[in-house]
Coordinates of C-alpha atoms and ligand atoms in Angstrom, one line a residue:
M1 CA 169.0 120.0 156.1
S2 CA 170.0 123.5 156.8
K3 CA 170.8 125.7 153.8
T4 CA 174.2 127.1 153.2
K5 CA 174.8 130.9 153.1
K6 CA 175.1 130.8 149.3
Q7 CA 171.8 128.9 148.9
R8 CA 170.1 131.3 151.3
K9 CA 171.3 134.3 149.3
A10 CA 170.2 132.8 146.0
S11 CA 166.8 132.0 147.4
Y12 CA 166.5 135.5 148.8
R13 CA 167.4 136.9 145.3
K14 CA 164.8 134.6 143.7
R15 CA 162.2 135.7 146.1
Q16 CA 163.1 139.3 145.5
K17 CA 162.7 138.8 141.8
N18 CA 159.3 137.2 142.2
T19 CA 158.0 139.8 144.5
T20 CA 156.1 142.7 143.1
S21 CA 157.0 146.1 144.3
I22 CA 154.6 148.1 146.5
Y23 CA 154.0 150.5 143.6
F24 CA 152.7 147.7 141.3
L25 CA 150.7 146.1 144.1
L26 CA 149.0 149.4 144.8
L27 CA 148.5 150.1 141.2
A28 CA 146.8 146.7 140.7
V29 CA 144.6 147.3 143.7
F30 CA 143.5 150.8 142.6
S31 CA 143.0 149.8 139.0
A32 CA 141.0 146.8 140.0
F33 CA 138.9 149.0 142.3
S34 CA 138.2 151.6 139.5
L35 CA 137.4 148.8 137.1
F36 CA 135.0 147.3 139.6
M37 CA 133.4 150.7 140.2
V38 CA 133.0 151.4 136.5
L39 CA 131.5 147.9 135.9
F40 CA 129.3 148.3 138.9
F41 CA 127.9 151.7 137.9
G42 CA 127.7 150.6 134.3
F43 CA 125.7 147.6 135.2
T44 CA 123.5 149.6 137.6
Q45 CA 122.9 152.2 134.9
R46 CA 122.1 149.6 132.3
V47 CA 119.8 147.4 134.2
V48 CA 118.4 149.3 137.1
M49 CA 118.5 152.9 136.0
N50 CA 117.3 152.3 132.4
Q51 CA 114.3 150.5 133.8
T52 CA 113.7 153.3 136.3
Y53 CA 113.9 155.9 133.6
K54 CA 111.4 154.0 131.5
N55 CA 109.0 153.5 134.3
E56 CA 109.3 157.1 135.2
A57 CA 108.7 158.2 131.6
V58 CA 105.6 156.0 131.4
R59 CA 104.2 157.3 134.7
D60 CA 104.9 160.8 133.5
L61 CA 103.1 160.2 130.3
A62 CA 100.1 158.8 132.1
D63 CA 99.9 161.8 134.3
K64 CA 100.3 164.3 131.4
G65 CA 97.8 162.2 129.3
R66 CA 95.2 162.5 132.0
K67 CA 95.7 166.2 132.4
I68 CA 95.6 166.8 128.7
Q69 CA 92.4 164.6 128.4
T70 CA 90.7 166.6 131.1
A71 CA 91.8 169.9 129.5
I72 CA 90.5 168.9 126.1
L73 CA 87.2 167.6 127.4
E74 CA 86.5 170.2 130.1
T75 CA 88.0 173.3 128.7
S76 CA 86.2 175.0 126.0
P77 CA 88.1 175.5 122.8
D78 CA 86.5 179.0 123.0
D79 CA 89.5 179.9 125.1
F80 CA 91.5 179.5 121.9
N81 CA 88.9 181.4 119.8
G82 CA 87.3 178.1 118.9
N83 CA 90.5 176.8 117.6
R84 CA 90.9 173.2 118.8
S85 CA 94.2 172.8 116.8
A86 CA 95.7 175.8 118.6
Q87 CA 94.6 174.3 121.9
L88 CA 96.3 171.0 121.0
R89 CA 99.5 172.8 119.9
Y90 CA 99.5 174.7 123.2
L91 CA 99.0 171.5 125.3
S92 CA 101.6 169.7 123.1
A93 CA 104.2 172.4 123.8
Y94 CA 103.2 172.9 127.4
Y95 CA 103.6 169.2 128.3
D96 CA 106.4 168.4 125.8
V97 CA 104.5 165.5 124.1
D98 CA 102.8 165.1 120.8
V99 CA 99.0 165.3 121.0
Y100 CA 96.6 164.2 118.3
I101 CA 92.9 163.6 118.0
L102 CA 92.2 160.9 115.5
D103 CA 89.0 159.4 114.0
G104 CA 88.4 155.7 114.0
D105 CA 90.5 155.1 110.9
G106 CA 93.5 157.0 112.2
K107 CA 92.9 160.2 110.3
V108 CA 94.2 163.3 112.1
L109 CA 91.3 165.5 113.1
F110 CA 93.3 167.9 115.1
P111 CA 95.7 169.6 114.8
Q112 CA 94.7 170.3 111.3
E113 CA 97.9 172.0 110.1
P114 CA 101.3 170.4 109.8
H115 CA 102.4 169.7 113.3
F116 CA 104.8 172.1 114.8
N117 CA 106.8 170.4 117.4
H118 CA 110.1 171.2 119.1
G119 CA 110.6 173.9 116.6
E120 CA 110.6 171.6 113.6
T121 CA 107.8 171.1 111.1
Q122 CA 107.1 167.4 110.9
G123 CA 106.8 165.7 107.5
Q124 CA 103.3 164.7 106.4
E125 CA 104.2 160.9 106.5
K126 CA 104.5 161.3 110.2
F127 CA 100.7 161.8 110.3
D128 CA 99.7 158.5 108.9
F129 CA 98.2 156.9 112.0
S130 CA 96.3 154.1 110.1
S131 CA 98.3 151.4 111.7
A132 CA 98.8 153.3 115.0
I133 CA 95.0 153.5 115.5
V134 CA 94.7 149.7 115.1
V135 CA 97.3 149.2 117.8
L136 CA 95.7 151.7 120.1
K137 CA 92.3 150.1 119.7
A138 CA 93.7 146.7 120.5
H139 CA 95.3 148.1 123.6
L140 CA 92.1 149.9 124.6
Q141 CA 90.2 146.6 124.3
E142 CA 92.6 145.0 126.7
T143 CA 92.4 147.7 129.3
D144 CA 89.4 148.2 131.6
E145 CA 86.6 150.3 130.4
N146 CA 87.0 154.0 131.1
N147 CA 90.7 153.6 131.5
P148 CA 93.2 154.9 128.9
A149 CA 95.7 152.7 127.2
L150 CA 99.3 153.1 128.1
Y151 CA 102.0 151.2 126.1
E152 CA 105.3 151.3 124.4
G153 CA 105.0 151.6 120.7
E154 CA 107.7 151.8 118.0
G155 CA 110.2 154.3 119.3
E156 CA 107.7 156.0 121.5
Y157 CA 105.5 155.7 124.6
C158 CA 101.8 156.0 123.8
Y159 CA 98.8 157.2 125.7
G160 CA 95.4 156.8 124.1
D161 CA 91.8 156.9 125.0
K162 CA 88.4 157.0 123.3
I163 CA 86.8 160.5 123.7
S164 CA 83.8 162.2 122.4
L165 CA 84.2 165.8 121.3
Y166 CA 80.6 166.2 120.1
E167 CA 77.4 164.5 120.8
D168 CA 77.5 160.9 119.6
S169 CA 80.8 161.4 118.0
E170 CA 83.7 159.0 118.6
E171 CA 87.3 160.2 118.5
Y172 CA 90.6 159.0 119.8
L173 CA 93.0 161.0 121.9
Y174 CA 96.5 159.9 121.0
I175 CA 99.5 161.2 122.9
T176 CA 103.1 160.1 122.3
K177 CA 106.5 160.8 123.8
S178 CA 109.6 159.7 121.9
V179 CA 111.7 157.0 123.5
N180 CA 114.8 158.5 121.8
L181 CA 115.1 161.3 124.4
I182 CA 115.1 158.9 127.3
E183 CA 117.6 156.7 125.5
S184 CA 119.9 159.6 124.7
V185 CA 119.9 160.6 128.4
S186 CA 120.8 157.1 129.3
R187 CA 123.5 157.0 126.6
Q188 CA 124.9 160.2 128.0
M189 CA 125.0 158.7 131.5
T190 CA 126.8 155.6 130.3
L191 CA 129.3 157.7 128.4
R192 CA 129.9 159.8 131.5
I193 CA 130.4 156.6 133.6
W194 CA 133.0 155.3 131.1
L195 CA 134.8 158.7 131.1
L196 CA 134.7 158.7 134.9
G197 CA 136.1 155.2 134.8
A198 CA 139.0 156.2 132.5
F199 CA 139.7 159.2 134.8
M200 CA 139.7 157.0 137.9
F201 CA 142.0 154.6 136.1
L202 CA 144.5 157.4 135.4
L203 CA 144.0 158.7 138.9
S204 CA 145.0 155.2 140.2
F205 CA 148.4 155.7 138.6
A206 CA 148.9 159.0 140.3
V207 CA 147.6 157.8 143.7
A208 CA 149.6 154.5 143.5
S209 CA 152.8 156.4 142.8
A210 CA 152.1 159.0 145.5
V211 CA 151.2 156.4 148.1
S212 CA 153.9 154.0 147.2
G213 CA 156.5 156.7 147.2
W214 CA 155.3 157.9 150.6
L215 CA 155.3 154.3 152.0
T216 CA 158.5 153.0 150.4
R217 CA 160.7 156.0 151.2
P218 CA 161.0 155.1 154.9
L219 CA 161.2 151.4 154.0
S220 CA 164.1 151.8 151.6
E221 CA 165.8 154.2 154.0
M222 CA 165.5 151.5 156.7
T223 CA 166.8 148.8 154.3
Q224 CA 169.9 150.9 153.5
K225 CA 170.5 151.4 157.2
A226 CA 169.8 147.7 158.0
R227 CA 172.5 146.8 155.4
R228 CA 174.9 149.1 157.1
L229 CA 174.0 147.5 160.4
A230 CA 174.5 144.0 158.9
R231 CA 178.0 145.2 157.9
G232 CA 178.7 146.0 161.5
D233 CA 178.0 149.7 161.6
F234 CA 176.3 150.2 164.9
N235 CA 176.0 154.0 164.6
V236 CA 172.9 153.8 162.4
D237 CA 169.7 155.2 163.8
F238 CA 166.3 154.2 162.5
H239 CA 163.5 156.8 162.3
G240 CA 159.9 156.0 161.6
S241 CA 158.0 159.1 162.9
N242 CA 155.6 160.8 160.4
Y243 CA 154.9 157.5 158.8
G244 CA 152.4 156.0 161.2
Q245 CA 152.4 153.7 164.1
E246 CA 153.6 150.6 162.3
M247 CA 156.7 152.3 160.9
L248 CA 157.4 153.7 164.3
E249 CA 157.3 150.2 165.8
L250 CA 159.5 148.9 163.0
A251 CA 162.1 151.6 163.6
G252 CA 161.9 150.9 167.4
T253 CA 162.4 147.2 166.8
L254 CA 165.4 147.8 164.5
N255 CA 166.9 150.2 167.0
F256 CA 166.5 147.6 169.7
A257 CA 168.1 145.0 167.4
R258 CA 171.0 147.4 166.8
D259 CA 171.5 147.9 170.5
E260 CA 171.4 144.2 171.2
L261 CA 173.7 143.4 168.3
S262 CA 176.2 146.1 169.4
K263 CA 176.0 144.8 173.0
T264 CA 176.6 141.2 171.8
D265 CA 179.4 142.4 169.6
R266 CA 181.1 144.3 172.4
M267 CA 180.7 141.3 174.8
Q268 CA 182.0 138.9 172.2
K269 CA 185.1 141.0 171.8
E270 CA 185.5 141.2 175.5
L271 CA 184.9 137.5 175.8
I272 CA 187.6 136.7 173.3
A273 CA 190.0 139.1 175.0
N274 CA 189.3 137.6 178.4
V275 CA 189.2 134.0 177.3
S276 CA 192.5 134.3 175.5
H277 CA 194.0 136.0 178.5
D278 CA 192.7 133.2 180.7
F279 CA 194.0 130.6 178.3
K280 CA 197.4 132.3 178.4
T281 CA 197.9 132.3 182.2
P282 CA 197.6 128.5 182.7
L283 CA 199.5 127.8 179.5
T284 CA 202.4 130.0 180.7
M285 CA 202.3 128.2 184.1
I286 CA 202.3 124.8 182.4
K287 CA 205.2 125.7 180.3
A288 CA 207.1 127.2 183.2
Y289 CA 206.6 124.2 185.5
A290 CA 207.4 121.7 182.7
S291 CA 210.6 123.6 182.1
M292 CA 211.3 123.5 185.8
I293 CA 210.8 119.8 185.9
I294 CA 213.2 119.3 183.0
E295 CA 215.9 121.7 184.3
I296 CA 215.6 121.7 188.1
S297 CA 213.3 119.3 189.8
G298 CA 213.6 116.3 187.5
D299 CA 215.8 114.4 190.0
N300 CA 214.0 115.5 193.1
P301 CA 210.8 113.4 193.4
E302 CA 209.2 115.6 196.0
K303 CA 209.7 118.9 194.0
R304 CA 208.9 117.1 190.8
N305 CA 205.5 115.9 192.1
K306 CA 204.7 119.4 193.4
H307 CA 205.5 120.9 190.0
A308 CA 203.7 118.2 188.1
Q309 CA 200.6 118.8 190.4
V310 CA 200.6 122.5 189.3
I311 CA 200.6 121.4 185.7
V312 CA 197.7 119.0 186.4
D313 CA 195.8 121.8 188.2
E314 CA 196.4 124.3 185.4
T315 CA 195.3 121.7 182.8
D316 CA 192.1 121.2 184.8
R317 CA 191.5 125.0 184.8
L318 CA 192.0 125.1 181.0
T319 CA 189.7 122.1 180.6
S320 CA 186.9 123.7 182.6
L321 CA 187.3 127.0 180.7
V322 CA 187.0 125.2 177.4
T323 CA 184.0 123.2 178.6
D324 CA 182.2 126.3 179.8
V325 CA 182.9 128.3 176.7
L326 CA 181.6 125.3 174.6
D327 CA 178.6 124.8 176.8
L328 CA 177.6 128.4 176.7
S329 CA 177.9 128.7 172.9
K330 CA 176.0 125.4 172.4
I331 CA 173.1 126.4 174.7
R332 CA 172.9 129.9 173.3
S333 CA 173.1 128.9 169.6
G334 CA 170.3 126.4 170.2
I335 CA 172.4 123.5 168.8
D336 CA 172.0 121.8 172.1
M337 CA 168.2 121.4 172.3
L338 CA 166.6 121.0 175.7
K339 CA 165.6 117.4 176.5
F340 CA 162.6 117.7 178.8
T341 CA 161.9 115.0 181.3
T342 CA 160.0 115.0 184.6
V343 CA 162.7 115.6 187.2
D344 CA 162.5 114.8 190.9
M345 CA 164.1 118.0 192.1
S346 CA 164.1 117.0 195.8
S347 CA 166.4 114.0 195.1
Y348 CA 168.4 115.8 192.4
V349 CA 169.3 118.8 194.6
K350 CA 170.4 116.4 197.4
E351 CA 172.6 114.6 194.8
I352 CA 174.1 117.9 193.6
L353 CA 174.9 118.8 197.2
T354 CA 177.0 115.6 197.6
R355 CA 179.4 116.9 195.0
F356 CA 180.4 119.5 197.5
D357 CA 181.1 117.0 200.3
Y358 CA 184.9 117.2 199.7
L359 CA 184.7 120.9 200.6
K360 CA 182.9 120.2 203.8
E361 CA 185.4 117.6 204.8
T362 CA 188.6 119.2 203.6
Q363 CA 187.9 123.0 204.1
G364 CA 185.2 123.1 206.7
Y365 CA 182.4 124.6 204.6
K366 CA 178.9 124.2 206.0
L367 CA 176.2 123.6 203.4
I368 CA 172.9 123.8 205.3
A369 CA 170.0 122.4 203.3
E370 CA 166.2 122.6 203.8
I371 CA 164.6 120.4 201.2
D372 CA 160.9 119.7 200.8
E373 CA 160.2 116.2 199.6
D374 CA 158.5 115.1 196.4
L375 CA 158.9 118.2 194.3
H376 CA 158.8 117.4 190.6
T377 CA 159.1 119.6 187.5
R378 CA 159.6 119.3 183.8
A379 CA 163.1 120.4 182.7
D380 CA 166.3 119.3 181.0
E381 CA 167.9 117.5 184.0
L382 CA 171.5 117.9 183.0
K383 CA 171.3 121.6 182.2
I384 CA 169.3 122.5 185.3
G385 CA 171.8 120.5 187.3
Q386 CA 174.7 122.5 185.8
A387 CA 172.9 125.8 186.6
L388 CA 172.2 124.8 190.2
Y389 CA 175.8 123.5 190.6
N390 CA 177.1 126.9 189.4
L391 CA 174.9 128.8 191.8
I392 CA 176.0 126.7 194.8
G393 CA 179.6 126.8 193.6
N394 CA 179.4 130.7 193.5
A395 CA 177.9 130.8 197.0
V396 CA 180.7 128.7 198.3
N397 CA 183.2 130.9 196.5
Y398 CA 181.8 134.1 197.8
T399 CA 180.5 133.3 201.2
G400 CA 181.8 134.9 204.4
E401 CA 184.4 133.8 206.9
D402 CA 181.8 131.5 208.6
K403 CA 181.9 129.4 205.5
R404 CA 178.1 128.9 205.6
V405 CA 175.9 128.4 202.6
F406 CA 172.1 127.8 202.9
V407 CA 170.4 125.8 200.2
R408 CA 166.6 125.7 200.1
L409 CA 164.1 123.8 197.9
K410 CA 160.6 124.8 199.1
K411 CA 157.0 124.6 197.9
Y412 CA 155.8 128.2 197.2
S413 CA 152.2 127.6 196.0
D414 CA 150.1 124.9 194.5
S415 CA 151.7 125.5 191.2
E416 CA 155.3 126.5 192.0
F417 CA 158.3 125.7 194.2
Y418 CA 161.6 127.5 194.4
F419 CA 165.3 126.8 194.8
S420 CA 167.4 129.3 196.6
V421 CA 171.0 129.5 197.7
T422 CA 172.2 132.1 200.2
D423 CA 175.7 133.0 201.3
T424 CA 177.0 135.2 204.0
G425 CA 179.6 137.0 201.9
A426 CA 180.2 140.6 200.9
G427 CA 177.2 140.7 198.6
I428 CA 177.0 142.4 195.3
K429 CA 177.1 146.1 194.7
Q430 CA 173.8 147.5 193.4
E431 CA 175.4 148.9 190.3
E432 CA 177.0 145.5 189.5
I433 CA 173.8 143.4 190.0
G434 CA 172.6 143.8 186.5
E435 CA 175.9 142.9 184.9
I436 CA 176.9 139.8 186.8
W437 CA 174.7 137.7 184.4
D438 CA 176.7 138.9 181.4
R439 CA 179.2 136.6 179.8
Y440 CA 182.6 136.9 181.4
Y441 CA 181.6 139.5 183.8
R442 CA 183.8 139.4 186.9
S443 CA 183.5 141.8 189.8
S444 CA 186.5 143.9 190.7
Q445 CA 186.8 142.2 194.0
T446 CA 189.5 139.4 194.2
H447 CA 188.8 136.4 196.2
K448 CA 190.0 133.0 197.1
R449 CA 188.1 130.4 195.2
P450 CA 187.6 126.9 196.5
V451 CA 185.4 126.1 193.4
K452 CA 186.9 126.7 190.0
G453 CA 185.3 129.6 188.2
T454 CA 185.6 130.8 184.7
G455 CA 183.5 133.9 184.8
L456 CA 181.0 132.2 182.6
G457 CA 179.0 130.5 185.4
L458 CA 176.1 133.0 185.8
S459 CA 175.9 133.4 182.0
I460 CA 175.3 129.7 181.7
V461 CA 172.7 129.9 184.6
K462 CA 170.9 132.7 182.9
T463 CA 170.8 131.0 179.5
V464 CA 169.5 127.7 180.9
F465 CA 166.7 129.4 183.0
E466 CA 165.7 131.6 180.1
K467 CA 165.5 128.7 177.7
H468 CA 163.2 126.9 180.3
E469 CA 161.3 130.2 180.8
F470 CA 161.7 129.9 184.6
K471 CA 161.6 133.0 186.8
F472 CA 164.9 133.6 188.5
G473 CA 166.9 136.4 190.1
V474 CA 169.1 137.6 192.9
K475 CA 168.7 139.6 196.1
S476 CA 171.8 140.9 197.6
E477 CA 172.8 143.2 200.5
E478 CA 176.3 144.6 200.7
G479 CA 178.1 143.2 203.7
K480 CA 175.4 140.6 204.4
G481 CA 175.4 138.2 201.5
S482 CA 173.4 137.2 198.4
T483 CA 170.5 134.9 197.6
F484 CA 170.1 133.5 194.1
F485 CA 166.7 131.9 193.4
V486 CA 164.7 130.2 190.7
Y487 CA 161.0 129.2 190.6
F488 CA 159.9 125.9 189.0
P489 CA 156.4 124.9 187.9
I490 CA 155.1 121.9 189.9
I491 CA 154.4 118.7 188.0
T492 CA 152.4 116.1 189.9
Ligands
ADP501 P1 182.9 133.5 188.3 O1 183.6 132.3 187.7 O2 183.7 134.7 188.3 O3 182.2 133.2 189.6 P2 180.2 133.8 187.4 O4 179.6 134.1 186.1 O5 179.7 132.6 188.2 O6 181.8 133.8 187.3 O7 179.9 135.1 188.3 C1 180.1 136.4 187.7 C2 180.4 137.4 188.9 O8 179.3 137.5 189.7 C3 181.5 136.9 189.8 O9 182.7 137.3 189.3 C4 181.1 137.7 191.1 O10 181.6 139.0 191.0 C5 179.6 137.8 191.0 N1 179.0 136.8 191.9 C6 178.5 135.6 191.5 N2 178.0 134.9 192.5 C7 178.2 135.7 193.6 C8 177.9 135.6 195.0 N3 177.2 134.5 195.5 N4 178.2 136.6 195.9 C9 178.8 137.7 195.4 N5 179.2 137.9 194.1 C10 178.8 136.9 193.2

């Protein structure tokens, strides 16, 4: 069931209410994007980067440990005036790690003074390595011989190895690097990512408003103009340049719609003016002749019949005018759907031609037909019949003194055949050829019409062929005549 105007308006308003504006859509997209980025980087930072930092720190410690070990074992403490503690402090500061030499019980052998690290004097409790040495020894046992132990202790990464500073002595080199530093770097990074996320979120508001403003400005402008157009103002002009290809296309389409609407509007007005004029003429005649019958010819059967015949003729004219107007509006509005069947065009054209037999007999018209047999197509039989009848009728109306009309139905290719009708009349002026298909167009030339015409004939022809999507047209030469043609697809 089709909706009423009121229902349509209500459902449009409802849709409008439920539809989010471009600004919010963009905002949602940008915010979702920034959230996704923050989560993605946060996750990467947490899982991947943290692990990478740790691995890197352990690798770094291993490297430094090896260098420090070599330095201790191979460099003579004499370089530090025999002061092993000074050497360790130097190595500690140089490599940014804590370096100790412990005995087997975890007692610090070197450096012998309170440790000075990172500018702060460490408390003595920090130098209790009794439990650390146990852990180190355990790790050393697990590793291959001659290899140092490398592991994560409590809050620090540890490097340790058994060394021998003096002959037959047994000491342990114990190097640590605090985990805190790495963690604080990682925390800093996480914080920065969150800050960046917040910034991106705020930025999405700015970008969404800027982009939506930029996008919606031409759209709301066009909506305003389209409303004016809907109210019948055909002077509106849609612009879309500076806003990209799509807007330009939309503006072009709307301008095209405006031109078409204004053309239809103009033609509708002309149609009404012409139709009412043409209704008026026969009505005036009917009234005049009816009055004449009453006042003058009532008693004279011969005159009365003549006058009554005029009334009948004028009524026929009115009837065909009304029928044509109705047909056209029905076909155009699509109320009258096409009913496709397979049509034997060869027989059908012959049948249509018989409708003109009375003109051959009474007025000497010669309809010369060349019809190929067995040509079938799919079409709405009645509508196509009406279109072809109109074309032949026009040819009869406009043909020359010789009263000849040529009708052809010929195979054109394996997939197409054509119908054409040629007259020998005055032809159509080049400047009029585009307009003859318009509703109610009538050329300036007056002529005697054996077939009744309403000025709507070609408009019906055009609409019928267009609805069928058939190729059609006209070729005309002034002074020689015109050929109207249409191509049909072959159905076997
Ligand atoms: P009409 O009832 O006036 O024939 P049509 O819509 O059939 O209305 O035709 C529109 C106009 O096209 C005609 O008024 C005439 O000027 C022109 N026309 C149509 N057919 C022919 C033809 N065969 N030869 C010359 N002019 C034609």
